[in-house]
Amino acid sequence: MMRRSKQESEDADPPHPPKADDYISPAPRVSVQVFCVTEATAATSRAAAEDRRLAKAHLSVHMGGIEAAIEAYHKAPTPNVIILETEGHTDILAGLDELAGVCDPGTRVIVIGTTADITPYRELVRRGVNDYVIGPVEVLDVVRSICSLFSASEAVTVGRMIAVVGAKGGVGASTVAHNIAWHIARDVALDSVVIDLDLAFGTAGLDYNQDPVQGIANAVFSPDRLDSSFMERLLAKCTDNLSLLAAPATLEQVYDFGADAFDSIFDTLRMTTPCIVLDVPHQWTAWTRRALVGADDILIVAEPDLANMRNTKNMMNMLKSARPNDRPPLYCINQVGMHKRPEIELRAFAKTIETQPIATVPFDSKTFGEAANNGQMIVEVSANHRAARMFQQMARRLTGRSEPKKKESFLSPIIKKLRRAS
């Protein structure tokens, strides 16, 4: 009837509730039908359908539980995913056996149970249930259950997409994005691609000392040719783990795009690349908004002045509203301590934004200017520079990879005691 997930085993326990800041890969274009028993679960499922990670999925909600599902599929083909809410007194195993008789091969099933259920989890797995969630469910429970079917059970990489954007023009967002991507590739050891979305004035090619003939323009103007092999030919190799989809940085044509102009590019790269860093230009259009809302993590780069503080606040509020089930966007303050420039105190800035920045990058015109002119990263110019350490920390924060703990020698406890004694 239904294919089992590779992660499941007969002796496995039911999954734990998801954490709000866990990474959840977007679902592909699939059909999902939810059969609910309670109005609360129906309302939660409808809210889940609005989540950005289910933007391509078609999710419909029905009442009646497993009985309604069996009746419906006697007359209609089954979707890619069926979600069934159970009642504690019903015989879920008998219902699943009956459902198997009308269910198409390959259909995946998620069961929302109750604490009153006495059915062993291994019995549900034997009948092909792909996931089991204890109700009452929240929006993220539904989103995660659907998305995990396609990210964990398929031999396909679903890349994490990080968007970096400036709160104002000229704040150094591109420099921050390029340095973070470099550290993700080197220190986090993730194969990564930087996409320079500023087609007219992009600087990624200069910062990485690359001059590719092809890039993002070839992809966006050839949507009918997009596939993994075509995208691979457009990428410029910067390091072993880092590639660049460069902007043409020419003014021979205007670059007016529709809201979904870059969707196919992002989708194609997600299937082959573990991490994608978007260098988003400071402009407010349908496609830049869509790129930000659709990213897995967002970093806003700001300087410590009034306009940046206002714009950061506005962007944070908008993105929080558009992404209610994601962790809030992050921000950093760049070029702090510029000579003779009046600056808003960092404490006041953070109080207005209602959260602390993940980094405050110091102003250093000499080091940053040398790096820009040489096509190098900050750590290549000055390995011990404070900013280099900050870019490394931000790279780990944005990818969810914490700093590895250093292993202590077995003599360390003895040495510590001797030091305390002395």
PDB file of N, CA and C in Angstrom, residues 2-6 8 15 106-111 121 124-125 128-132 148-149 153:
ATOM      1  N   MET A   2       1.619   1.450   1.068  1.00  0.00           N
ATOM      2  CA  MET A   2       2.360   2.682   1.262  1.00  0.00           C
ATOM      3  C   MET A   2       3.814   2.367   1.556  1.00  0.00           C
ATOM      4  N   ARG A   3       4.720   3.194   1.056  1.00  0.00           N
ATOM      5  CA  ARG A   3       6.147   2.927   1.211  1.00  0.00           C
ATOM      6  C   ARG A   3       6.626   3.423   2.563  1.00  0.00           C
ATOM      7  N   ARG A   4       7.450   2.635   3.178  1.00  0.00           N
ATOM      8  CA  ARG A   4       7.990   3.000   4.471  1.00  0.00           C
ATOM      9  C   ARG A   4       9.177   3.924   4.334  1.00  0.00           C
ATOM     10  N   SER A   5       9.307   4.895   5.269  1.00  0.00           N
ATOM     11  CA  SER A   5      10.484   5.763   5.285  1.00  0.00           C
ATOM     12  C   SER A   5      11.707   4.969   5.711  1.00  0.00           C
ATOM     13  N   LYS A   6      12.866   5.312   5.138  1.00  0.00           N
ATOM     14  CA  LYS A   6      14.104   4.626   5.476  1.00  0.00           C
ATOM     15  C   LYS A   6      14.497   4.847   6.932  1.00  0.00           C
ATOM     16  N   GLU A   8      12.569   4.859   9.489  1.00  0.00           N
ATOM     17  CA  GLU A   8      11.717   4.173  10.431  1.00  0.00           C
ATOM     18  C   GLU A   8      12.185   2.747  10.639  1.00  0.00           C
ATOM     19  N   PRO A  15       7.909   9.867  16.895  1.00  0.00           N
ATOM     20  CA  PRO A  15       8.798  11.022  16.806  1.00  0.00           C
ATOM     21  C   PRO A  15       8.541  12.025  17.919  1.00  0.00           C
ATOM     22  N   GLY A 106       2.506   3.634  -3.491  1.00  0.00           N
ATOM     23  CA  GLY A 106       3.366   4.814  -3.376  1.00  0.00           C
ATOM     24  C   GLY A 106       2.794   5.923  -2.534  1.00  0.00           C
ATOM     25  N   THR A 107       1.512   5.841  -2.190  1.00  0.00           N
ATOM     26  CA  THR A 107       0.920   6.866  -1.334  1.00  0.00           C
ATOM     27  C   THR A 107       1.506   6.773   0.073  1.00  0.00           C
ATOM     28  N   ARG A 108       1.784   7.898   0.663  1.00  0.00           N
ATOM     29  CA  ARG A 108       2.380   7.922   1.996  1.00  0.00           C
ATOM     30  C   ARG A 108       1.338   8.381   3.008  1.00  0.00           C
ATOM     31  N   VAL A 109       1.413   7.824   4.200  1.00  0.00           N
ATOM     32  CA  VAL A 109       0.385   8.059   5.209  1.00  0.00           C
ATOM     33  C   VAL A 109       1.004   8.580   6.503  1.00  0.00           C
ATOM     34  N   ILE A 110       0.384   9.616   7.041  1.00  0.00           N
ATOM     35  CA  ILE A 110       0.739  10.174   8.341  1.00  0.00           C
ATOM     36  C   ILE A 110      -0.473  10.027   9.243  1.00  0.00           C
ATOM     37  N   VAL A 111      -0.274   9.543  10.451  1.00  0.00           N
ATOM     38  CA  VAL A 111      -1.366   9.367  11.408  1.00  0.00           C
ATOM     39  C   VAL A 111      -1.201  10.351  12.551  1.00  0.00           C
ATOM     40  N   TYR A 121       3.338   1.392  18.103  1.00  0.00           N
ATOM     41  CA  TYR A 121       3.867   2.106  16.945  1.00  0.00           C
ATOM     42  C   TYR A 121       4.389   1.146  15.883  1.00  0.00           C
ATOM     43  N   LEU A 124       1.749   0.076  13.466  1.00  0.00           N
ATOM     44  CA  LEU A 124       1.445   1.091  12.454  1.00  0.00           C
ATOM     45  C   LEU A 124       2.486   1.060  11.342  1.00  0.00           C
ATOM     46  N   VAL A 125       3.760   0.899  11.724  1.00  0.00           N
ATOM     47  CA  VAL A 125       4.838   0.852  10.735  1.00  0.00           C
ATOM     48  C   VAL A 125       4.658  -0.356   9.817  1.00  0.00           C
ATOM     49  N   GLY A 128       2.558   0.253   6.950  1.00  0.00           N
ATOM     50  CA  GLY A 128       3.014   1.244   5.981  1.00  0.00           C
ATOM     51  C   GLY A 128       2.874   2.681   6.393  1.00  0.00           C
ATOM     52  N   VAL A 129       2.554   2.954   7.664  1.00  0.00           N
ATOM     53  CA  VAL A 129       2.452   4.341   8.117  1.00  0.00           C
ATOM     54  C   VAL A 129       3.854   4.959   8.133  1.00  0.00           C
ATOM     55  N   ASN A 130       3.977   6.111   7.521  1.00  0.00           N
ATOM     56  CA  ASN A 130       5.284   6.757   7.396  1.00  0.00           C
ATOM     57  C   ASN A 130       5.644   7.635   8.581  1.00  0.00           C
ATOM     58  N   ASP A 131       4.630   8.176   9.253  1.00  0.00           N
ATOM     59  CA  ASP A 131       4.903   9.040  10.402  1.00  0.00           C
ATOM     60  C   ASP A 131       3.707   8.984  11.338  1.00  0.00           C
ATOM     61  N   TYR A 132       3.968   9.179  12.626  1.00  0.00           N
ATOM     62  CA  TYR A 132       2.928   9.148  13.653  1.00  0.00           C
ATOM     63  C   TYR A 132       3.173  10.312  14.597  1.00  0.00           C
ATOM     64  N   SER A 148       9.333  16.094   5.845  1.00  0.00           N
ATOM     65  CA  SER A 148      10.330  15.071   6.150  1.00  0.00           C
ATOM     66  C   SER A 148      10.146  13.818   5.308  1.00  0.00           C
ATOM     67  N   LEU A 149       8.938  13.595   4.799  1.00  0.00           N
ATOM     68  CA  LEU A 149       8.723  12.440   3.927  1.00  0.00           C
ATOM     69  C   LEU A 149       9.580  12.512   2.682  1.00  0.00           C
ATOM     70  N   SER A 153      13.433  10.562   3.174  1.00  0.00           N
ATOM     71  CA  SER A 153      13.239   9.240   2.583  1.00  0.00           C
ATOM     72  C   SER A 153      13.716   9.142   1.146  1.00  0.00           C
TER      73      SER A 153
END
